[in-house]
Amino acid sequence: MAKFSTIKQHLYSKIASGEWPEHHPVSSENALAQQFKVSRMTARRALQELADEGLVIRSKGSGTYVAPIKSQTSFMAIRNIADEVRSRNHDYRAHVHVLRKETATAHVAELLQLPAGKPVYHSVIAHFENDLPVQVEERYVNPELVKGYLSQNYEKITPHEYLCEVSPLTEASHEIEAITPSPQLCQWLKLSKPEPCLRINRRTWSEAGVVTFAVLTHPGSRFSLGGHLHFGSART
């Protein structure tokens, strides 16, 4: 991953997690250059690209601040990865590595708000763009809310598409982290050697309760996190 992209992902994570709310001061070019051991020009590029995307506001003389955003959900909008790939006029396909019923661990049960030891549905799917995996999606599903999850062909329809049909989402939460992939992830992502990856941990709810917990892992060299945000009607 390029140095300026590493800085951008770091700042994205601070904003998306809520650690830096609206109007929070953002690290200066000098501070970022020292922290990431890069030139000030590289730090400036990262900040400028965030400003171009509408996530921060740069003010000469007073610094850089998190932009006033009505809702952070547009920044981390839940989109169908197949649509994203095809919107770039690229070929999309998927490969299912795991699709089964299993006993929930204490951690998974807690995330799905189920008693420990209850059955859950577990899937692992690699999503490809032009024959390169750009995401490994590991998902745990509450079988009480999505009874037909295991009977779908996820090389024809994505879990996102199916879940939106049978259990419309009302709420979602995200956590973002940088990781070093395990040997298994390297295999699924077709990485010849480990490289920094971006991981999004996502829980989604319907009116009936927690539907899924998903772990989305992207190789840093094949992924860019961004969005287009709408602010209030008054613009400066």
JSON list of C-alpha atoms in Angstrom, two decimals, residues 48-223:
[
{"chain": "A", "resi": 48, "resn": "GLN", "atom": "CA", "xyz": [-6.09, 16.86, 0.36]},
{"chain": "A", "resi": 49, "resn": "GLU", "atom": "CA", "xyz": [-7.71, 13.70, -0.95]},
{"chain": "A", "resi": 50, "resn": "LEU", "atom": "CA", "xyz": [-9.81, 13.48, 2.22]},
{"chain": "A", "resi": 51, "resn": "ALA", "atom": "CA", "xyz": [-10.80, 17.11, 1.70]},
{"chain": "A", "resi": 52, "resn": "ASP", "atom": "CA", "xyz": [-11.71, 16.37, -1.93]},
{"chain": "A", "resi": 53, "resn": "GLU", "atom": "CA", "xyz": [-13.95, 13.53, -0.73]},
{"chain": "A", "resi": 54, "resn": "GLY", "atom": "CA", "xyz": [-15.67, 15.86, 1.74]},
{"chain": "A", "resi": 55, "resn": "LEU", "atom": "CA", "xyz": [-14.55, 14.15, 4.94]},
{"chain": "A", "resi": 56, "resn": "VAL", "atom": "CA", "xyz": [-12.40, 16.98, 6.25]},
{"chain": "A", "resi": 57, "resn": "ILE", "atom": "CA", "xyz": [-12.24, 20.75, 5.90]},
{"chain": "A", "resi": 58, "resn": "ARG", "atom": "CA", "xyz": [-8.88, 22.46, 5.52]},
{"chain": "A", "resi": 59, "resn": "SER", "atom": "CA", "xyz": [-8.61, 26.06, 6.66]},
{"chain": "A", "resi": 60, "resn": "LYS", "atom": "CA", "xyz": [-5.44, 28.02, 6.05]},
{"chain": "A", "resi": 61, "resn": "GLY", "atom": "CA", "xyz": [-4.08, 29.28, 9.33]},
{"chain": "A", "resi": 62, "resn": "SER", "atom": "CA", "xyz": [-6.36, 27.20, 11.59]},
{"chain": "A", "resi": 63, "resn": "GLY", "atom": "CA", "xyz": [-5.72, 23.62, 10.48]},
{"chain": "A", "resi": 64, "resn": "THR", "atom": "CA", "xyz": [-7.80, 20.65, 9.32]},
{"chain": "A", "resi": 65, "resn": "TYR", "atom": "CA", "xyz": [-11.04, 19.48, 10.92]},
{"chain": "A", "resi": 66, "resn": "VAL", "atom": "CA", "xyz": [-13.53, 16.64, 10.51]},
{"chain": "A", "resi": 67, "resn": "ALA", "atom": "CA", "xyz": [-16.30, 17.95, 8.28]},
{"chain": "A", "resi": 68, "resn": "PRO", "atom": "CA", "xyz": [-19.79, 18.50, 9.75]},
{"chain": "A", "resi": 69, "resn": "ILE", "atom": "CA", "xyz": [-21.60, 15.39, 8.56]},
{"chain": "A", "resi": 70, "resn": "LYS", "atom": "CA", "xyz": [-25.30, 14.79, 9.06]},
{"chain": "A", "resi": 71, "resn": "SER", "atom": "CA", "xyz": [-24.73, 11.05, 9.20]},
{"chain": "A", "resi": 72, "resn": "GLN", "atom": "CA", "xyz": [-21.62, 8.89, 9.00]},
{"chain": "A", "resi": 73, "resn": "THR", "atom": "CA", "xyz": [-23.65, 6.10, 7.40]},
{"chain": "A", "resi": 74, "resn": "SER", "atom": "CA", "xyz": [-23.06, 7.47, 3.91]},
{"chain": "A", "resi": 75, "resn": "PHE", "atom": "CA", "xyz": [-19.32, 7.16, 4.50]},
{"chain": "A", "resi": 76, "resn": "MET", "atom": "CA", "xyz": [-19.69, 3.48, 5.32]},
{"chain": "A", "resi": 77, "resn": "ALA", "atom": "CA", "xyz": [-22.73, 2.82, 3.15]},
{"chain": "A", "resi": 78, "resn": "ILE", "atom": "CA", "xyz": [-23.58, -0.88, 2.87]},
{"chain": "A", "resi": 79, "resn": "ARG", "atom": "CA", "xyz": [-23.31, -1.65, -0.82]},
{"chain": "A", "resi": 80, "resn": "ASN", "atom": "CA", "xyz": [-23.47, -4.83, -2.81]},
{"chain": "A", "resi": 81, "resn": "ILE", "atom": "CA", "xyz": [-19.88, -5.69, -3.77]},
{"chain": "A", "resi": 82, "resn": "ALA", "atom": "CA", "xyz": [-21.01, -7.22, -7.07]},
{"chain": "A", "resi": 83, "resn": "ASP", "atom": "CA", "xyz": [-22.59, -3.88, -8.02]},
{"chain": "A", "resi": 84, "resn": "GLU", "atom": "CA", "xyz": [-19.44, -2.01, -7.00]},
{"chain": "A", "resi": 85, "resn": "VAL", "atom": "CA", "xyz": [-17.22, -4.18, -9.21]},
{"chain": "A", "resi": 86, "resn": "ARG", "atom": "CA", "xyz": [-19.58, -4.02, -12.18]},
{"chain": "A", "resi": 87, "resn": "SER", "atom": "CA", "xyz": [-19.96, -0.24, -11.82]},
{"chain": "A", "resi": 88, "resn": "ARG", "atom": "CA", "xyz": [-16.26, -0.06, -12.76]},
{"chain": "A", "resi": 89, "resn": "ASN", "atom": "CA", "xyz": [-16.99, -2.13, -15.89]},
{"chain": "A", "resi": 90, "resn": "HIS", "atom": "CA", "xyz": [-15.03, -5.04, -14.42]},
{"chain": "A", "resi": 91, "resn": "ASP", "atom": "CA", "xyz": [-15.93, -8.71, -14.24]},
{"chain": "A", "resi": 92, "resn": "TYR", "atom": "CA", "xyz": [-17.30, -10.01, -10.95]},
{"chain": "A", "resi": 93, "resn": "ARG", "atom": "CA", "xyz": [-17.46, -13.57, -9.65]},
{"chain": "A", "resi": 94, "resn": "ALA", "atom": "CA", "xyz": [-17.53, -15.28, -6.26]},
{"chain": "A", "resi": 95, "resn": "HIS", "atom": "CA", "xyz": [-16.20, -18.50, -4.79]},
{"chain": "A", "resi": 96, "resn": "VAL", "atom": "CA", "xyz": [-17.75, -20.13, -1.71]},
{"chain": "A", "resi": 97, "resn": "HIS", "atom": "CA", "xyz": [-15.17, -21.64, 0.65]},
{"chain": "A", "resi": 98, "resn": "VAL", "atom": "CA", "xyz": [-17.47, -22.38, 3.62]},
{"chain": "A", "resi": 99, "resn": "LEU", "atom": "CA", "xyz": [-21.26, -22.67, 3.89]},
{"chain": "A", "resi": 100, "resn": "ARG", "atom": "CA", "xyz": [-22.51, -24.65, 6.86]},
{"chain": "A", "resi": 101, "resn": "LYS", "atom": "CA", "xyz": [-24.37, -24.81, 10.16]},
{"chain": "A", "resi": 102, "resn": "GLU", "atom": "CA", "xyz": [-22.23, -24.90, 13.28]},
{"chain": "A", "resi": 103, "resn": "THR", "atom": "CA", "xyz": [-22.31, -24.23, 17.01]},
{"chain": "A", "resi": 104, "resn": "ALA", "atom": "CA", "xyz": [-21.77, -20.59, 17.97]},
{"chain": "A", "resi": 105, "resn": "THR", "atom": "CA", "xyz": [-18.72, -19.74, 20.01]},
{"chain": "A", "resi": 106, "resn": "ALA", "atom": "CA", "xyz": [-19.31, -17.55, 23.05]},
{"chain": "A", "resi": 107, "resn": "HIS", "atom": "CA", "xyz": [-18.00, -14.53, 21.09]},
{"chain": "A", "resi": 108, "resn": "VAL", "atom": "CA", "xyz": [-20.23, -15.09, 18.05]},
{"chain": "A", "resi": 109, "resn": "ALA", "atom": "CA", "xyz": [-23.24, -15.84, 20.24]},
{"chain": "A", "resi": 110, "resn": "GLU", "atom": "CA", "xyz": [-22.73, -12.57, 22.10]},
{"chain": "A", "resi": 111, "resn": "LEU", "atom": "CA", "xyz": [-22.48, -10.58, 18.86]},
{"chain": "A", "resi": 112, "resn": "LEU", "atom": "CA", "xyz": [-25.68, -12.17, 17.53]},
{"chain": "A", "resi": 113, "resn": "GLN", "atom": "CA", "xyz": [-27.37, -11.85, 20.93]},
{"chain": "A", "resi": 114, "resn": "LEU", "atom": "CA", "xyz": [-27.94, -15.61, 21.12]},
{"chain": "A", "resi": 115, "resn": "PRO", "atom": "CA", "xyz": [-27.32, -18.02, 24.00]},
{"chain": "A", "resi": 116, "resn": "ALA", "atom": "CA", "xyz": [-23.87, -19.64, 23.83]},
{"chain": "A", "resi": 117, "resn": "GLY", "atom": "CA", "xyz": [-23.94, -23.03, 22.15]},
{"chain": "A", "resi": 118, "resn": "LYS", "atom": "CA", "xyz": [-26.86, -22.21, 19.85]},
{"chain": "A", "resi": 119, "resn": "PRO", "atom": "CA", "xyz": [-26.50, -23.11, 16.14]},
{"chain": "A", "resi": 120, "resn": "VAL", "atom": "CA", "xyz": [-25.54, -20.38, 13.66]},
{"chain": "A", "resi": 121, "resn": "TYR", "atom": "CA", "xyz": [-24.99, -20.30, 9.92]},
{"chain": "A", "resi": 122, "resn": "HIS", "atom": "CA", "xyz": [-21.41, -19.65, 8.84]},
{"chain": "A", "resi": 123, "resn": "SER", "atom": "CA", "xyz": [-20.18, -18.68, 5.37]},
{"chain": "A", "resi": 124, "resn": "VAL", "atom": "CA", "xyz": [-16.83, -17.65, 3.88]},
{"chain": "A", "resi": 125, "resn": "ILE", "atom": "CA", "xyz": [-16.95, -16.22, 0.36]},
{"chain": "A", "resi": 126, "resn": "ALA", "atom": "CA", "xyz": [-14.20, -14.70, -1.77]},
{"chain": "A", "resi": 127, "resn": "HIS", "atom": "CA", "xyz": [-15.34, -11.88, -4.07]},
{"chain": "A", "resi": 128, "resn": "PHE", "atom": "CA", "xyz": [-13.31, -11.40, -7.26]},
{"chain": "A", "resi": 129, "resn": "GLU", "atom": "CA", "xyz": [-12.72, -8.42, -9.52]},
{"chain": "A", "resi": 130, "resn": "ASN", "atom": "CA", "xyz": [-11.20, -9.38, -12.88]},
{"chain": "A", "resi": 131, "resn": "ASP", "atom": "CA", "xyz": [-10.10, -12.73, -11.42]},
{"chain": "A", "resi": 132, "resn": "LEU", "atom": "CA", "xyz": [-8.35, -11.20, -8.39]},
{"chain": "A", "resi": 133, "resn": "PRO", "atom": "CA", "xyz": [-9.94, -11.58, -4.93]},
{"chain": "A", "resi": 134, "resn": "VAL", "atom": "CA", "xyz": [-10.70, -8.12, -3.54]},
{"chain": "A", "resi": 135, "resn": "GLN", "atom": "CA", "xyz": [-12.63, -9.23, -0.46]},
{"chain": "A", "resi": 136, "resn": "VAL", "atom": "CA", "xyz": [-13.05, -12.26, 1.78]},
{"chain": "A", "resi": 137, "resn": "GLU", "atom": "CA", "xyz": [-16.44, -12.10, 3.47]},
{"chain": "A", "resi": 138, "resn": "GLU", "atom": "CA", "xyz": [-16.82, -14.24, 6.58]},
{"chain": "A", "resi": 139, "resn": "ARG", "atom": "CA", "xyz": [-20.36, -14.08, 7.90]},
{"chain": "A", "resi": 140, "resn": "TYR", "atom": "CA", "xyz": [-22.29, -15.50, 10.84]},
{"chain": "A", "resi": 141, "resn": "VAL", "atom": "CA", "xyz": [-26.07, -15.47, 10.51]},
{"chain": "A", "resi": 142, "resn": "ASN", "atom": "CA", "xyz": [-28.84, -15.85, 13.07]},
{"chain": "A", "resi": 143, "resn": "PRO", "atom": "CA", "xyz": [-30.77, -18.89, 11.73]},
{"chain": "A", "resi": 144, "resn": "GLU", "atom": "CA", "xyz": [-33.90, -17.90, 13.62]},
{"chain": "A", "resi": 145, "resn": "LEU", "atom": "CA", "xyz": [-34.17, -14.76, 11.47]},
{"chain": "A", "resi": 146, "resn": "VAL", "atom": "CA", "xyz": [-32.86, -16.06, 8.11]},
{"chain": "A", "resi": 147, "resn": "LYS", "atom": "CA", "xyz": [-33.95, -19.69, 7.83]},
{"chain": "A", "resi": 148, "resn": "GLY", "atom": "CA", "xyz": [-33.09, -20.14, 4.15]},
{"chain": "A", "resi": 149, "resn": "TYR", "atom": "CA", "xyz": [-29.53, -18.80, 4.26]},
{"chain": "A", "resi": 150, "resn": "LEU", "atom": "CA", "xyz": [-27.76, -22.12, 3.62]},
{"chain": "A", "resi": 151, "resn": "SER", "atom": "CA", "xyz": [-29.89, -23.05, 0.62]},
{"chain": "A", "resi": 152, "resn": "GLN", "atom": "CA", "xyz": [-28.79, -20.11, -1.58]},
{"chain": "A", "resi": 153, "resn": "ASN", "atom": "CA", "xyz": [-26.27, -20.22, -4.42]},
{"chain": "A", "resi": 154, "resn": "TYR", "atom": "CA", "xyz": [-23.83, -17.46, -3.44]},
{"chain": "A", "resi": 155, "resn": "GLU", "atom": "CA", "xyz": [-21.97, -17.72, -6.72]},
{"chain": "A", "resi": 156, "resn": "LYS", "atom": "CA", "xyz": [-25.15, -16.40, -8.37]},
{"chain": "A", "resi": 157, "resn": "ILE", "atom": "CA", "xyz": [-26.42, -14.00, -5.69]},
{"chain": "A", "resi": 158, "resn": "THR", "atom": "CA", "xyz": [-24.45, -12.26, -2.94]},
{"chain": "A", "resi": 159, "resn": "PRO", "atom": "CA", "xyz": [-25.41, -12.64, 0.74]},
{"chain": "A", "resi": 160, "resn": "HIS", "atom": "CA", "xyz": [-26.10, -8.89, 0.73]},
{"chain": "A", "resi": 161, "resn": "GLU", "atom": "CA", "xyz": [-28.69, -9.27, -2.04]},
{"chain": "A", "resi": 162, "resn": "TYR", "atom": "CA", "xyz": [-30.39, -12.22, -0.37]},
{"chain": "A", "resi": 163, "resn": "LEU", "atom": "CA", "xyz": [-30.47, -10.66, 3.11]},
{"chain": "A", "resi": 164, "resn": "CYS", "atom": "CA", "xyz": [-31.93, -7.43, 1.77]},
{"chain": "A", "resi": 165, "resn": "GLU", "atom": "CA", "xyz": [-34.76, -9.47, 0.24]},
{"chain": "A", "resi": 166, "resn": "VAL", "atom": "CA", "xyz": [-35.66, -11.59, 3.25]},
{"chain": "A", "resi": 167, "resn": "SER", "atom": "CA", "xyz": [-34.68, -9.42, 6.21]},
{"chain": "A", "resi": 168, "resn": "PRO", "atom": "CA", "xyz": [-34.50, -5.68, 5.38]},
{"chain": "A", "resi": 169, "resn": "LEU", "atom": "CA", "xyz": [-31.89, -3.92, 7.48]},
{"chain": "A", "resi": 170, "resn": "THR", "atom": "CA", "xyz": [-32.82, -1.23, 9.96]},
{"chain": "A", "resi": 171, "resn": "GLU", "atom": "CA", "xyz": [-29.45, -0.61, 11.64]},
{"chain": "A", "resi": 172, "resn": "ALA", "atom": "CA", "xyz": [-25.73, -1.34, 11.23]},
{"chain": "A", "resi": 173, "resn": "SER", "atom": "CA", "xyz": [-22.49, -0.81, 13.14]},
{"chain": "A", "resi": 174, "resn": "HIS", "atom": "CA", "xyz": [-18.92, -0.87, 11.84]},
{"chain": "A", "resi": 175, "resn": "GLU", "atom": "CA", "xyz": [-15.45, -1.22, 13.25]},
{"chain": "A", "resi": 176, "resn": "ILE", "atom": "CA", "xyz": [-12.38, -0.81, 11.04]},
{"chain": "A", "resi": 177, "resn": "GLU", "atom": "CA", "xyz": [-8.93, -2.17, 11.72]},
{"chain": "A", "resi": 178, "resn": "ALA", "atom": "CA", "xyz": [-5.67, -2.85, 9.90]},
{"chain": "A", "resi": 179, "resn": "ILE", "atom": "CA", "xyz": [-4.47, -6.45, 10.12]},
{"chain": "A", "resi": 180, "resn": "THR", "atom": "CA", "xyz": [-1.75, -8.80, 8.94]},
{"chain": "A", "resi": 181, "resn": "PRO", "atom": "CA", "xyz": [-3.55, -11.69, 7.20]},
{"chain": "A", "resi": 182, "resn": "SER", "atom": "CA", "xyz": [-3.29, -15.27, 8.45]},
{"chain": "A", "resi": 183, "resn": "PRO", "atom": "CA", "xyz": [-1.93, -17.98, 6.12]},
{"chain": "A", "resi": 184, "resn": "GLN", "atom": "CA", "xyz": [-5.53, -19.05, 5.44]},
{"chain": "A", "resi": 185, "resn": "LEU", "atom": "CA", "xyz": [-6.53, -15.51, 4.45]},
{"chain": "A", "resi": 186, "resn": "CYS", "atom": "CA", "xyz": [-3.46, -15.22, 2.24]},
{"chain": "A", "resi": 187, "resn": "GLN", "atom": "CA", "xyz": [-4.60, -18.37, 0.46]},
{"chain": "A", "resi": 188, "resn": "TRP", "atom": "CA", "xyz": [-8.17, -17.13, 0.02]},
{"chain": "A", "resi": 189, "resn": "LEU", "atom": "CA", "xyz": [-6.95, -13.70, -1.17]},
{"chain": "A", "resi": 190, "resn": "LYS", "atom": "CA", "xyz": [-4.29, -15.27, -3.42]},
{"chain": "A", "resi": 191, "resn": "LEU", "atom": "CA", "xyz": [-1.50, -13.27, -1.78]},
{"chain": "A", "resi": 192, "resn": "SER", "atom": "CA", "xyz": [1.98, -14.62, -2.46]},
{"chain": "A", "resi": 193, "resn": "LYS", "atom": "CA", "xyz": [3.10, -13.10, 0.85]},
{"chain": "A", "resi": 194, "resn": "PRO", "atom": "CA", "xyz": [1.31, -11.28, 3.69]},
{"chain": "A", "resi": 195, "resn": "GLU", "atom": "CA", "xyz": [0.52, -7.62, 3.12]},
{"chain": "A", "resi": 196, "resn": "PRO", "atom": "CA", "xyz": [-1.45, -5.07, 5.18]},
{"chain": "A", "resi": 197, "resn": "CYS", "atom": "CA", "xyz": [-5.18, -5.66, 4.91]},
{"chain": "A", "resi": 198, "resn": "LEU", "atom": "CA", "xyz": [-8.16, -3.56, 5.90]},
{"chain": "A", "resi": 199, "resn": "ARG", "atom": "CA", "xyz": [-10.81, -5.35, 7.91]},
{"chain": "A", "resi": 200, "resn": "ILE", "atom": "CA", "xyz": [-14.35, -4.12, 8.46]},
{"chain": "A", "resi": 201, "resn": "ASN", "atom": "CA", "xyz": [-16.31, -5.79, 11.27]},
{"chain": "A", "resi": 202, "resn": "ARG", "atom": "CA", "xyz": [-20.01, -5.21, 10.68]},
{"chain": "A", "resi": 203, "resn": "ARG", "atom": "CA", "xyz": [-23.17, -6.09, 12.59]},
{"chain": "A", "resi": 204, "resn": "THR", "atom": "CA", "xyz": [-26.58, -5.60, 11.03]},
{"chain": "A", "resi": 205, "resn": "TRP", "atom": "CA", "xyz": [-30.04, -5.53, 12.56]},
{"chain": "A", "resi": 206, "resn": "SER", "atom": "CA", "xyz": [-33.60, -5.94, 11.32]},
{"chain": "A", "resi": 207, "resn": "GLU", "atom": "CA", "xyz": [-36.69, -5.10, 13.29]},
{"chain": "A", "resi": 208, "resn": "ALA", "atom": "CA", "xyz": [-36.52, -8.59, 14.83]},
{"chain": "A", "resi": 209, "resn": "GLY", "atom": "CA", "xyz": [-32.94, -8.29, 16.16]},
{"chain": "A", "resi": 210, "resn": "VAL", "atom": "CA", "xyz": [-29.33, -8.88, 15.15]},
{"chain": "A", "resi": 211, "resn": "VAL", "atom": "CA", "xyz": [-29.29, -10.62, 11.76]},
{"chain": "A", "resi": 212, "resn": "THR", "atom": "CA", "xyz": [-25.61, -11.06, 10.96]},
{"chain": "A", "resi": 213, "resn": "PHE", "atom": "CA", "xyz": [-22.05, -10.42, 12.04]},
{"chain": "A", "resi": 214, "resn": "ALA", "atom": "CA", "xyz": [-19.69, -10.10, 9.07]},
{"chain": "A", "resi": 215, "resn": "VAL", "atom": "CA", "xyz": [-15.91, -9.75, 8.82]},
{"chain": "A", "resi": 216, "resn": "LEU", "atom": "CA", "xyz": [-14.86, -8.21, 5.50]},
{"chain": "A", "resi": 217, "resn": "THR", "atom": "CA", "xyz": [-11.13, -8.38, 4.72]},
{"chain": "A", "resi": 218, "resn": "HIS", "atom": "CA", "xyz": [-9.56, -6.51, 1.81]},
{"chain": "A", "resi": 219, "resn": "PRO", "atom": "CA", "xyz": [-5.93, -6.58, 0.65]},
{"chain": "A", "resi": 220, "resn": "GLY", "atom": "CA", "xyz": [-4.58, -3.05, 0.91]},
{"chain": "A", "resi": 221, "resn": "SER", "atom": "CA", "xyz": [-3.09, -3.09, -2.59]},
{"chain": "A", "resi": 222, "resn": "ARG", "atom": "CA", "xyz": [-6.50, -3.85, -4.15]},
{"chain": "A", "resi": 223, "resn": "PHE", "atom": "CA", "xyz": [-8.84, -1.72, -2.06]}
]
